């Protein structure tokens, strides 16, 4: 049997990924579909942690753009990620996947606090760990959370789930002639202003040699394909190891 290419991964889910066709809030059908995809890889022994965003409920940057204090708006965003984490945890448990949620801001009645070594232990026991409440600090995105947690738990790759099937030179939803990158370096991504992730997240990944694979979450089975090394989406990190085949 073919073995997974990556055995410890961080899956970054934007809040919008949970909203489905609603465009906001949480669509239980979509969350269940994601849970089924996660189950497919965990069943193969892959250690998986999830970082969830909160943009389907509240975007801190948007709030501050309208005059709200940025830190307050960001804390509200962190609370939004906890709601998403609980929805995903519930769906995963329903599908028989053992799950632990850890929050970067303590709220012990709801979830465990973030403890790096404990998170690793959970994953070693086959549990999916969901990291919620971002880094616990305002001004940091959930992309940066994914990079930070991936570095801490020594994940081999960040799987960046999107609604498009990779990184394009311009927005493919607006420009039909947009060209998709098979592979990209972080420097190129930053220099071209491709908007895949913010510069803080990108430099954390670059400094810690953590590749990122951008792929389309809406195609069922894609998480498994990426984890098993199938070349879908866009591989970012070309400066580390060429094709990402190591
Ligand atoms: P092991 O030590 O490997 O057995 O892990 P475990 O998570 O099963 O054991 P533990 O006794 O630490 O936790 C039992 C249950 O309580 C799990 O569902 C945990 O997620 C939950 N739990 C543990 N700590 C906290 C906490 O601080 N807050 C909340 N809300 N739940 C917690």
PDB file of N, CA, C and O and ligand atoms in Angstrom, residues 89 93 98-101 106-113 118 121-122 125 127, ligand 1:
ATOM      1  N   UNK A  89     -15.001  20.422  15.638  1.00  0.00           N
ATOM      2  CA  UNK A  89     -14.785  19.349  16.615  1.00  0.00           C
ATOM      3  C   UNK A  89     -16.028  18.466  16.715  1.00  0.00           C
ATOM      4  O   UNK A  89     -15.942  17.236  16.716  1.00  0.00           O
ATOM      5  N   UNK A  93     -16.060  14.521  15.794  1.00  0.00           N
ATOM      6  CA  UNK A  93     -16.455  13.521  16.807  1.00  0.00           C
ATOM      7  C   UNK A  93     -17.619  12.682  16.276  1.00  0.00           C
ATOM      8  O   UNK A  93     -17.658  11.476  16.466  1.00  0.00           O
ATOM      9  N   UNK A  98     -11.412  11.174  16.910  1.00  0.00           N
ATOM     10  CA  UNK A  98     -11.085  11.730  18.219  1.00  0.00           C
ATOM     11  C   UNK A  98     -10.444  13.108  18.035  1.00  0.00           C
ATOM     12  O   UNK A  98      -9.528  13.255  17.220  1.00  0.00           O
ATOM     13  N   UNK A  99     -10.925  14.077  18.779  1.00  0.00           N
ATOM     14  CA  UNK A  99     -10.494  15.464  18.550  1.00  0.00           C
ATOM     15  C   UNK A  99     -10.273  16.197  19.862  1.00  0.00           C
ATOM     16  O   UNK A  99     -10.999  15.972  20.832  1.00  0.00           O
ATOM     17  N   UNK A 100      -9.277  17.053  19.877  1.00  0.00           N
ATOM     18  CA  UNK A 100      -9.070  17.946  21.016  1.00  0.00           C
ATOM     19  C   UNK A 100      -8.925  19.370  20.484  1.00  0.00           C
ATOM     20  O   UNK A 100      -8.139  19.591  19.563  1.00  0.00           O
ATOM     21  N   UNK A 101      -9.661  20.295  21.076  1.00  0.00           N
ATOM     22  CA  UNK A 101      -9.491  21.702  20.713  1.00  0.00           C
ATOM     23  C   UNK A 101      -8.622  22.371  21.766  1.00  0.00           C
ATOM     24  O   UNK A 101      -8.815  22.156  22.960  1.00  0.00           O
ATOM     25  N   UNK A 106      -7.011  31.341  27.201  1.00  0.00           N
ATOM     26  CA  UNK A 106      -7.625  30.336  28.078  1.00  0.00           C
ATOM     27  C   UNK A 106      -9.128  30.520  28.221  1.00  0.00           C
ATOM     28  O   UNK A 106      -9.595  31.628  28.533  1.00  0.00           O
ATOM     29  N   UNK A 107      -9.865  29.482  27.982  1.00  0.00           N
ATOM     30  CA  UNK A 107     -11.304  29.444  28.266  1.00  0.00           C
ATOM     31  C   UNK A 107     -11.602  27.995  28.615  1.00  0.00           C
ATOM     32  O   UNK A 107     -12.216  27.253  27.839  1.00  0.00           O
ATOM     33  N   UNK A 108     -11.107  27.618  29.791  1.00  0.00           N
ATOM     34  CA  UNK A 108     -11.022  26.211  30.168  1.00  0.00           C
ATOM     35  C   UNK A 108     -12.343  25.475  30.193  1.00  0.00           C
ATOM     36  O   UNK A 108     -12.374  24.254  30.072  1.00  0.00           O
ATOM     37  N   UNK A 109     -13.443  26.255  30.389  1.00  0.00           N
ATOM     38  CA  UNK A 109     -14.741  25.579  30.438  1.00  0.00           C
ATOM     39  C   UNK A 109     -15.129  25.063  29.050  1.00  0.00           C
ATOM     40  O   UNK A 109     -16.009  24.207  28.908  1.00  0.00           O
ATOM     41  N   UNK A 110     -14.494  25.615  28.029  1.00  0.00           N
ATOM     42  CA  UNK A 110     -14.870  25.285  26.644  1.00  0.00           C
ATOM     43  C   UNK A 110     -13.865  24.352  25.984  1.00  0.00           C
ATOM     44  O   UNK A 110     -14.227  23.434  25.270  1.00  0.00           O
ATOM     45  N   UNK A 111     -12.589  24.578  26.243  1.00  0.00           N
ATOM     46  CA  UNK A 111     -11.550  23.786  25.569  1.00  0.00           C
ATOM     47  C   UNK A 111     -10.266  23.827  26.372  1.00  0.00           C
ATOM     48  O   UNK A 111     -10.112  24.646  27.282  1.00  0.00           O
ATOM     49  N   UNK A 112      -9.360  22.945  25.996  1.00  0.00           N
ATOM     50  CA  UNK A 112      -8.049  22.924  26.653  1.00  0.00           C
ATOM     51  C   UNK A 112      -7.265  24.181  26.279  1.00  0.00           C
ATOM     52  O   UNK A 112      -7.423  24.686  25.172  1.00  0.00           O
ATOM     53  N   UNK A 113      -6.402  24.635  27.166  1.00  0.00           N
ATOM     54  CA  UNK A 113      -5.494  25.715  26.750  1.00  0.00           C
ATOM     55  C   UNK A 113      -4.429  25.148  25.819  1.00  0.00           C
ATOM     56  O   UNK A 113      -4.140  23.950  25.853  1.00  0.00           O
ATOM     57  N   UNK A 118       1.506  18.907  24.765  1.00  0.00           N
ATOM     58  CA  UNK A 118       0.275  18.145  24.896  1.00  0.00           C
ATOM     59  C   UNK A 118      -0.388  17.962  23.526  1.00  0.00           C
ATOM     60  O   UNK A 118      -0.938  16.905  23.215  1.00  0.00           O
ATOM     61  N   UNK A 121       1.370  15.212  21.812  1.00  0.00           N
ATOM     62  CA  UNK A 121       0.974  13.919  22.422  1.00  0.00           C
ATOM     63  C   UNK A 121      -0.390  13.470  21.892  1.00  0.00           C
ATOM     64  O   UNK A 121      -0.598  12.302  21.573  1.00  0.00           O
ATOM     65  N   UNK A 122      -1.322  14.429  21.821  1.00  0.00           N
ATOM     66  CA  UNK A 122      -2.653  14.106  21.277  1.00  0.00           C
ATOM     67  C   UNK A 122      -2.525  13.549  19.862  1.00  0.00           C
ATOM     68  O   UNK A 122      -3.147  12.542  19.519  1.00  0.00           O
ATOM     69  N   UNK A 125      -1.358  10.140  19.582  1.00  0.00           N
ATOM     70  CA  UNK A 125      -2.403   9.168  19.938  1.00  0.00           C
ATOM     71  C   UNK A 125      -3.508   9.107  18.889  1.00  0.00           C
ATOM     72  O   UNK A 125      -4.552   8.508  19.124  1.00  0.00           O
ATOM     73  N   UNK A 127      -5.256  11.651  17.657  1.00  0.00           N
ATOM     74  CA  UNK A 127      -6.305  12.667  17.782  1.00  0.00           C
ATOM     75  C   UNK A 127      -6.010  13.851  16.872  1.00  0.00           C
ATOM     76  O   UNK A 127      -4.852  14.258  16.756  1.00  0.00           O
TER      77      UNK A 127
HETATM   78  P1  LIG B   1      -4.691  11.590  27.709  1.00  0.00           P
HETATM   79  O1  LIG B   1      -3.946  12.267  28.800  1.00  0.00           O
HETATM   80  O2  LIG B   1      -3.822  11.172  26.588  1.00  0.00           O
HETATM   81  O3  LIG B   1      -5.609  10.527  28.162  1.00  0.00           O
HETATM   82  O4  LIG B   1      -5.562  12.756  27.034  1.00  0.00           O
HETATM   83  P2  LIG B   1      -7.033  13.197  27.300  1.00  0.00           P
HETATM   84  O5  LIG B   1      -7.186  14.516  26.618  1.00  0.00           O
HETATM   85  O6  LIG B   1      -8.038  12.163  26.933  1.00  0.00           O
HETATM   86  O7  LIG B   1      -7.068  13.293  28.859  1.00  0.00           O
HETATM   87  P3  LIG B   1      -7.535  14.397  29.815  1.00  0.00           P
HETATM   88  O8  LIG B   1      -7.882  13.657  31.050  1.00  0.00           O
HETATM   89  O9  LIG B   1      -6.531  15.483  29.860  1.00  0.00           O
HETATM   90  O10 LIG B   1      -8.839  14.988  29.150  1.00  0.00           O
HETATM   91  C1  LIG B   1     -10.067  14.332  29.166  1.00  0.00           C
HETATM   92  C2  LIG B   1     -11.079  15.188  28.434  1.00  0.00           C
HETATM   93  O11 LIG B   1     -11.165  16.474  29.054  1.00  0.00           O
HETATM   94  C3  LIG B   1     -10.736  15.461  26.979  1.00  0.00           C
HETATM   95  O12 LIG B   1     -11.924  15.498  26.217  1.00  0.00           O
HETATM   96  C4  LIG B   1     -10.103  16.827  26.995  1.00  0.00           C
HETATM   97  O13 LIG B   1     -10.287  17.551  25.779  1.00  0.00           O
HETATM   98  C5  LIG B   1     -10.876  17.491  28.126  1.00  0.00           C
HETATM   99  N1  LIG B   1     -10.051  18.515  28.761  1.00  0.00           N
HETATM  100  C6  LIG B   1      -8.813  18.393  29.256  1.00  0.00           C
HETATM  101  N2  LIG B   1      -8.377  19.564  29.738  1.00  0.00           N
HETATM  102  C7  LIG B   1      -9.358  20.450  29.545  1.00  0.00           C
HETATM  103  C8  LIG B   1      -9.523  21.842  29.822  1.00  0.00           C
HETATM  104  O14 LIG B   1      -8.656  22.534  30.336  1.00  0.00           O
HETATM  105  N3  LIG B   1     -10.713  22.391  29.464  1.00  0.00           N
HETATM  106  C9  LIG B   1     -11.698  21.669  28.868  1.00  0.00           C
HETATM  107  N4  LIG B   1     -12.829  22.286  28.540  1.00  0.00           N
HETATM  108  N5  LIG B   1     -11.580  20.384  28.599  1.00  0.00           N
HETATM  109  C10 LIG B   1     -10.433  19.771  28.915  1.00  0.00           C
END
